[in-house]
Each structure stands twice: as C-alpha cells, then as structure tokens.
Amino acid sequence: MASSSDIHLAQATRSQIPGDNRWTFAAETDSSPDIETPSVSLPTAVNSVPLDGDITYPERDCDAWLAVLGAWCGLTASLGIYDTAGVFEVLISESILPEESSPTLGWIFSIYAFVNWICGVQIGPTFDAMGPRKLLIAGTICTLIRIFALSFCTEYYQIILSFSKSTGIGSSLLLTPSMGCVAHWFMERRGLASGIAFVGGFGGVLFPLMIQSLLPQVGWEWSIRILGFVLLLLCFVNVTFCRSRIPPRKGAATTWRDTLPDLQIFMEGTGAMAITTAGVL
C-alpha cells in the first residue's frame, strides 16, 4: 500500500503547469492528521521596463509643437546649406577660384557631405546621453563662425577648412538632434510631426534664390554674410525650442563611454546596414 508521502508526490506531479516554473500542490483533504499539505510558489520575474504604450506623450501640448518649430528651423539651416552646395560650387568657381578645375572644386563639397553624415554616428549616442541643447549650441557656433569665415576666404585650403570640415561638423550637430527631438514628444502623430519638421529642407530652395538675388547688388562676400544672419535667426529659434522632454539621468554622471556608438548596429541584417551606410557616404 502506498504511503501518504507517495500520494502527495503524485498529486504534485499531476498539478505541474507546463511552461511555468511554479509547483502548485492540490488542496485535497487527507485523512492523515499528522501530515500537512505543502504549498510552494516560486517568485516570478517582473518586467520593469515600460513599453511605449505605458509612456505618456504630450502630443497636444504647446511645448510639443514648439519643439517641432525648433526642429523645423534647425533642419532648414542644416539641410538648406547641404542642398545649396551645388550653387556654392558654381559661385566659388566664378568668384573665388576660377583657375581651379571642376573635379578639384568637387572635393570641397564631397568632403563636406562626408563629414556631415559620418559625424552623425557619434552625435546620435551623444544626443541620447546628454540631450540636444549642448549639441545644438555647439552646432550653432561652429556653423555661424565658419559661414562668416567663408566670406573672407580667397584660397582653396581656406575653403576646405572653413566650409568642408567645420561647417560639415556644425551642420551635423544641428541635423541629428533636431531629427531626434521630435520623437521625444510624439508617438501617434510622430509621422505627421516629423514630416512637418522635414519641410525645413525647403531651405535648399530658398537659400540659392536668396544668394542669386543678392549677388548683383552686394557681391559674394555680403551675400554669404547675409546668409549667416539668416542662419543665426534660425539657429536661435532651434536652440530655444528644440529640447528634450526626458529629464537627464540622476545619480550617475555621464561619462565618455556613455556616448560611444554601438557598432553592432552595422551588422544587423547580415551587414545590410553597413552596406547601406557605405553607399550613402
């Protein structure tokens, strides 16, 4: 005859839930007064990471749409300069360096485009760790100083240093945080808000027309300086309104390791991301 302990063990085995780590013992009445029925329940893991559905996005607040306005101004400044590069090449070949060949002048804007996009690999993680404000201020200073310096350039190497490298870094510092800031404020309307912000790319249409209309009146130097003042206004609005909704982390200070990019992203899709990035650059 089976003992009472054997009966309880069989009951526990039959009541085990498949796929669960918990053992639930059946609460059945036992005629044996000297044996108690155990009840064991192991703790289960609790997911402490909130999902997007648990986060509130203030999409209807005034601050959210002011952030879109700030992003619009930042993208107008950054993409406006980027899309005006072809006009700059023609003007530089006619006004400053008429003796240089077209392939030689092409290096000015090829380096600018490369610097503008490759810096985003580092600026993105820095934005996640520090927020947009410091990056936008640095981008404003870098862009304005070098645009005004471009109006004084007379040599090939000066244009490489002022426009290709420094303005490329400044444009990237404006571009990446302005794009990322919108996502902090919107979830359901993120596509609409991002689309409105990216309308700022029309600066690539506005800036060439403005420069071409100013050239006969004030010349190359003052045309670039007036463009610099327009960029100053756009960057001021960008820095004022384009801010993060998420407060900075408390407790631990941000270190340089927090701003390093995760290079594993380039291996996603069996290296497809790396190939796509190389093609863009």
CSV table of C-alpha atoms in Angstrom, one decimal:
chain,number,residue,atom,x,y,z
A,1,MET,CA,0.0,0.0,0.0
A,2,ALA,CA,1.3,3.5,-0.9
A,3,SER,CA,2.3,5.7,1.9
A,4,SER,CA,0.8,9.2,2.5
A,5,SER,CA,4.0,10.9,1.2
A,6,ASP,CA,3.9,9.0,-2.1
A,7,ILE,CA,0.3,10.1,-2.6
A,8,HIS,CA,1.2,13.8,-2.1
A,9,LEU,CA,4.1,13.5,-4.5
A,10,ALA,CA,1.9,12.1,-7.2
A,11,GLN,CA,-0.6,14.9,-6.7
A,12,ALA,CA,2.1,17.5,-7.0
A,13,THR,CA,3.4,15.9,-10.2
A,14,ARG,CA,-0.1,15.9,-11.9
A,15,SER,CA,-0.7,19.6,-11.0
A,16,GLN,CA,2.5,21.0,-12.5
A,17,ILE,CA,1.7,23.6,-15.1
A,18,PRO,CA,3.6,23.2,-18.4
A,19,GLY,CA,5.9,26.1,-19.3
A,20,ASP,CA,5.7,27.5,-15.8
A,21,ASN,CA,8.3,27.3,-13.1
A,22,ARG,CA,5.8,27.2,-10.2
A,23,TRP,CA,4.6,24.0,-8.5
A,24,THR,CA,1.0,24.1,-7.2
A,25,PHE,CA,0.0,21.3,-4.8
A,26,ALA,CA,-3.6,20.1,-5.0
A,27,ALA,CA,-5.5,21.0,-1.9
A,28,GLU,CA,-7.2,17.8,-1.2
A,29,THR,CA,-8.5,16.6,2.1
A,30,ASP,CA,-6.2,14.0,3.7
A,31,SER,CA,-7.4,11.7,6.4
A,32,SER,CA,-3.9,11.6,7.9
A,33,PRO,CA,-3.8,14.1,10.7
A,34,ASP,CA,0.0,14.0,11.1
A,35,ILE,CA,0.9,15.1,7.5
A,36,GLU,CA,0.4,18.7,6.3
A,37,THR,CA,-0.1,19.6,2.6
A,38,PRO,CA,2.7,21.9,1.5
A,39,SER,CA,2.0,25.0,-0.7
A,40,VAL,CA,5.1,26.3,-2.6
A,41,SER,CA,5.1,29.1,-5.1
A,42,LEU,CA,8.4,30.3,-6.5
A,43,PRO,CA,8.8,34.1,-7.3
A,44,THR,CA,8.4,35.0,-11.0
A,45,ALA,CA,10.4,37.7,-12.8
A,46,VAL,CA,8.8,41.1,-13.2
A,47,ASN,CA,9.5,43.2,-16.3
A,48,SER,CA,10.5,46.6,-15.0
A,49,VAL,CA,11.0,48.2,-18.5
A,50,PRO,CA,8.0,50.3,-19.5
A,51,LEU,CA,6.6,49.8,-23.0
A,52,ASP,CA,5.7,52.6,-25.4
A,53,GLY,CA,2.1,52.1,-24.5
A,54,ASP,CA,2.8,52.9,-20.9
A,55,ILE,CA,4.5,56.2,-21.6
A,56,THR,CA,2.5,59.4,-22.0
A,57,TYR,CA,3.4,61.6,-24.9
A,58,PRO,CA,2.1,65.2,-24.6
A,59,GLU,CA,1.3,65.5,-28.3
A,60,ARG,CA,-1.3,68.2,-27.8
A,61,ASP,CA,0.8,70.4,-25.6
A,62,CYS,CA,2.2,73.7,-26.9
A,63,ASP,CA,5.7,72.7,-25.9
A,64,ALA,CA,5.5,69.7,-28.3
A,65,TRP,CA,4.6,71.8,-31.3
A,66,LEU,CA,7.2,74.4,-30.3
A,67,ALA,CA,9.7,71.6,-30.4
A,68,VAL,CA,8.6,70.8,-34.0
A,69,LEU,CA,9.1,74.5,-34.8
A,70,GLY,CA,12.6,74.4,-33.4
A,71,ALA,CA,13.4,71.2,-35.3
A,72,TRP,CA,12.0,72.8,-38.5
A,73,CYS,CA,14.4,75.8,-38.1
A,74,GLY,CA,17.3,73.5,-37.4
A,75,LEU,CA,16.6,71.4,-40.4
A,76,THR,CA,16.1,74.5,-42.6
A,77,ALA,CA,19.6,75.6,-41.5
A,78,SER,CA,21.3,72.3,-41.9
A,79,LEU,CA,19.6,70.8,-45.0
A,80,GLY,CA,19.5,74.3,-46.5
A,81,ILE,CA,23.3,74.5,-46.5
A,82,TYR,CA,23.6,70.9,-47.7
A,83,ASP,CA,21.2,71.4,-50.6
A,84,THR,CA,22.9,74.7,-51.6
A,85,ALA,CA,26.3,73.1,-52.1
A,86,GLY,CA,25.8,72.9,-55.8
A,87,VAL,CA,25.2,76.6,-56.0
A,88,PHE,CA,28.2,77.3,-53.8
A,89,GLU,CA,30.4,75.3,-56.2
A,90,VAL,CA,29.3,77.4,-59.2
A,91,LEU,CA,29.8,80.7,-57.3
A,92,ILE,CA,33.2,79.7,-55.9
A,93,SER,CA,34.4,78.7,-59.4
A,94,GLU,CA,33.3,82.0,-60.8
A,95,SER,CA,34.1,84.4,-58.0
A,96,ILE,CA,36.9,83.0,-55.9
A,97,LEU,CA,38.8,80.1,-57.6
A,98,PRO,CA,38.2,80.5,-61.4
A,99,GLU,CA,41.6,78.8,-62.1
A,100,GLU,CA,40.6,75.6,-60.4
A,101,SER,CA,39.1,72.6,-62.3
A,102,SER,CA,35.7,71.3,-61.6
A,103,PRO,CA,37.0,67.9,-60.1
A,104,THR,CA,39.2,69.9,-57.8
A,105,LEU,CA,36.3,72.1,-56.6
A,106,GLY,CA,34.2,69.0,-56.2
A,107,TRP,CA,36.4,67.8,-53.4
A,108,ILE,CA,35.2,70.8,-51.3
A,109,PHE,CA,31.6,69.6,-51.3
A,110,SER,CA,32.4,65.9,-51.3
A,111,ILE,CA,34.3,66.3,-48.0
A,112,TYR,CA,31.5,68.5,-46.6
A,113,ALA,CA,28.9,65.8,-47.4
A,114,PHE,CA,31.0,63.0,-45.9
A,115,VAL,CA,31.7,64.9,-42.7
A,116,ASN,CA,28.1,65.9,-42.4
A,117,TRP,CA,26.8,62.3,-42.4
A,118,ILE,CA,29.7,60.4,-40.8
A,119,CYS,CA,29.6,62.6,-37.7
A,120,GLY,CA,26.0,61.5,-37.1
A,121,VAL,CA,27.4,58.1,-36.0
A,122,GLN,CA,28.9,59.7,-32.9
A,123,ILE,CA,26.4,62.6,-32.4
A,124,GLY,CA,23.4,60.2,-32.2
A,125,PRO,CA,24.7,58.4,-29.0
A,126,THR,CA,25.8,61.7,-27.6
A,127,PHE,CA,22.3,63.1,-28.0
A,128,ASP,CA,20.9,60.0,-26.2
A,129,ALA,CA,23.2,60.6,-23.3
A,130,MET,CA,23.2,64.4,-23.0
A,131,GLY,CA,20.1,65.7,-24.7
A,132,PRO,CA,20.0,68.2,-27.6
A,133,ARG,CA,20.8,71.5,-26.0
A,134,LYS,CA,24.6,71.4,-25.8
A,135,LEU,CA,24.9,69.8,-29.2
A,136,LEU,CA,22.7,72.5,-30.8
A,137,ILE,CA,24.7,75.3,-29.2
A,138,ALA,CA,27.9,73.8,-30.5
A,139,GLY,CA,26.4,73.3,-33.9
A,140,THR,CA,25.2,76.9,-34.0
A,141,ILE,CA,28.6,78.3,-33.0
A,142,CYS,CA,30.5,76.1,-35.4
A,143,THR,CA,28.2,76.8,-38.4
A,144,LEU,CA,28.0,80.6,-37.9
A,145,ILE,CA,31.7,81.1,-37.4
A,146,ARG,CA,32.6,79.2,-40.5
A,147,ILE,CA,29.9,80.6,-42.7
A,148,PHE,CA,31.1,84.1,-41.9
A,149,ALA,CA,34.7,83.0,-42.3
A,150,LEU,CA,33.8,81.7,-45.8
A,151,SER,CA,33.1,85.3,-46.9
A,152,PHE,CA,36.7,86.1,-46.3
A,153,CYS,CA,38.3,83.0,-47.9
A,154,THR,CA,40.4,83.5,-51.0
A,155,GLU,CA,42.4,80.3,-51.1
A,156,TYR,CA,41.5,76.6,-51.8
A,157,TYR,CA,42.7,75.3,-48.5
A,158,GLN,CA,40.9,78.0,-46.6
A,159,ILE,CA,37.6,76.9,-48.1
A,160,ILE,CA,38.4,73.3,-47.3
A,161,LEU,CA,38.9,74.2,-43.6
A,162,SER,CA,36.1,76.6,-43.2
A,163,PHE,CA,33.3,75.0,-45.3
A,164,SER,CA,34.1,71.4,-45.9
A,165,LYS,CA,35.2,70.4,-42.4
A,166,SER,CA,33.9,72.9,-39.9
A,167,THR,CA,30.6,73.7,-41.5
A,168,GLY,CA,30.1,70.0,-42.1
A,169,ILE,CA,30.5,69.3,-38.4
A,170,GLY,CA,28.2,72.2,-37.5
A,171,SER,CA,25.5,71.0,-39.9
A,172,SER,CA,25.7,67.5,-38.5
A,173,LEU,CA,25.4,68.9,-34.9
A,174,LEU,CA,22.2,70.7,-36.0
A,175,LEU,CA,20.7,67.9,-38.1
A,176,THR,CA,20.9,64.8,-35.8
A,177,PRO,CA,19.4,66.4,-32.6
A,178,SER,CA,16.7,68.2,-34.5
A,179,MET,CA,15.5,64.9,-36.0
A,180,GLY,CA,15.7,63.0,-32.7
A,181,CYS,CA,14.0,65.7,-30.6
A,182,VAL,CA,10.6,65.3,-32.3
A,183,ALA,CA,10.4,61.6,-31.3
A,184,HIS,CA,10.6,62.6,-27.6
A,185,TRP,CA,7.3,64.4,-27.9
A,186,PHE,CA,5.2,62.4,-30.3
A,187,MET,CA,4.0,58.8,-30.6
A,188,GLU,CA,0.7,58.5,-32.5
A,189,ARG,CA,1.4,61.7,-34.5
A,190,ARG,CA,5.1,61.1,-34.9
A,191,GLY,CA,4.9,60.7,-38.7
A,192,LEU,CA,3.0,64.0,-39.0
A,193,ALA,CA,5.3,65.9,-36.7
A,194,SER,CA,8.4,64.6,-38.4
A,195,GLY,CA,7.0,65.4,-41.8
A,196,ILE,CA,6.4,69.0,-40.8
A,197,ALA,CA,9.9,69.3,-39.4
A,198,PHE,CA,11.4,67.9,-42.5
A,199,VAL,CA,9.7,70.5,-44.6
A,200,GLY,CA,12.6,72.6,-43.4
A,201,GLY,CA,14.5,71.1,-46.3
A,202,PHE,CA,13.0,73.8,-48.4
A,203,GLY,CA,15.9,75.9,-47.3
A,204,GLY,CA,17.7,74.2,-50.2
A,205,VAL,CA,15.3,76.1,-52.5
A,206,LEU,CA,15.3,79.4,-50.5
A,207,PHE,CA,19.0,79.9,-49.9
A,208,PRO,CA,20.1,79.6,-53.6
A,209,LEU,CA,17.4,82.1,-54.7
A,210,MET,CA,18.4,84.5,-52.0
A,211,ILE,CA,22.1,84.4,-52.8
A,212,GLN,CA,21.5,84.7,-56.6
A,213,SER,CA,19.3,87.8,-56.0
A,214,LEU,CA,21.9,89.4,-53.6
A,215,LEU,CA,24.9,88.8,-55.8
A,216,PRO,CA,24.4,91.6,-58.3
A,217,GLN,CA,23.6,94.0,-55.5
A,218,VAL,CA,26.1,93.4,-52.7
A,219,GLY,CA,28.6,90.9,-54.1
A,220,TRP,CA,29.8,87.5,-53.0
A,221,GLU,CA,31.1,88.5,-49.5
A,222,TRP,CA,28.0,90.2,-48.3
A,223,SER,CA,25.7,87.6,-49.8
A,224,ILE,CA,27.4,85.0,-47.6
A,225,ARG,CA,27.2,87.3,-44.6
A,226,ILE,CA,23.5,87.9,-45.0
A,227,LEU,CA,23.0,84.2,-45.3
A,228,GLY,CA,24.9,83.9,-42.0
A,229,PHE,CA,22.5,86.3,-40.3
A,230,VAL,CA,19.5,84.3,-41.6
A,231,LEU,CA,21.2,81.2,-40.1
A,232,LEU,CA,21.7,83.0,-36.9
A,233,LEU,CA,17.9,83.6,-36.6
A,234,LEU,CA,17.1,80.0,-37.5
A,235,CYS,CA,19.6,78.6,-35.0
A,236,PHE,CA,18.4,80.9,-32.2
A,237,VAL,CA,14.8,79.5,-32.6
A,238,ASN,CA,16.2,76.0,-32.9
A,239,VAL,CA,18.2,76.2,-29.6
A,240,THR,CA,15.3,77.9,-27.8
A,241,PHE,CA,12.5,75.4,-28.6
A,242,CYS,CA,14.1,72.2,-29.6
A,243,ARG,CA,14.6,70.5,-26.2
A,244,SER,CA,14.2,67.0,-24.7
A,245,ARG,CA,11.1,66.0,-22.8
A,246,ILE,CA,13.0,63.3,-20.9
A,247,PRO,CA,14.9,64.8,-17.9
A,248,PRO,CA,18.6,64.0,-17.5
A,249,ARG,CA,19.5,60.9,-15.6
A,250,LYS,CA,20.1,61.5,-11.9
A,251,GLY,CA,22.7,59.8,-9.7
A,252,ALA,CA,25.4,58.8,-12.1
A,253,ALA,CA,27.3,61.4,-14.1
A,254,THR,CA,27.5,60.9,-17.9
A,255,THR,CA,30.9,59.5,-18.9
A,256,TRP,CA,32.6,59.4,-22.3
A,257,ARG,CA,31.7,55.7,-22.5
A,258,ASP,CA,28.0,56.6,-22.5
A,259,THR,CA,28.5,58.5,-25.7
A,260,LEU,CA,30.2,55.8,-27.7
A,261,PRO,CA,28.2,54.4,-30.7
A,262,ASP,CA,27.3,50.7,-30.7
A,263,LEU,CA,28.9,49.4,-33.8
A,264,GLN,CA,26.8,46.2,-33.7
A,265,ILE,CA,24.0,48.1,-35.4
A,266,PHE,CA,26.0,47.9,-38.7
A,267,MET,CA,25.8,44.1,-38.6
A,268,GLU,CA,22.1,44.0,-38.4
A,269,GLY,CA,20.5,42.2,-41.3
A,270,THR,CA,23.8,40.3,-42.0
A,271,GLY,CA,25.7,43.5,-42.6
A,272,ALA,CA,23.0,45.2,-44.8
A,273,MET,CA,23.1,48.3,-42.6
A,274,ALA,CA,26.9,48.6,-43.1
A,275,ILE,CA,26.5,48.3,-46.9
A,276,THR,CA,23.7,50.9,-46.9
A,277,THR,CA,25.7,53.3,-44.8
A,278,ALA,CA,28.8,52.9,-47.0
A,279,GLY,CA,26.6,53.6,-50.1
A,280,VAL,CA,25.3,56.8,-48.6
A,281,LEU,CA,28.7,58.0,-47.6
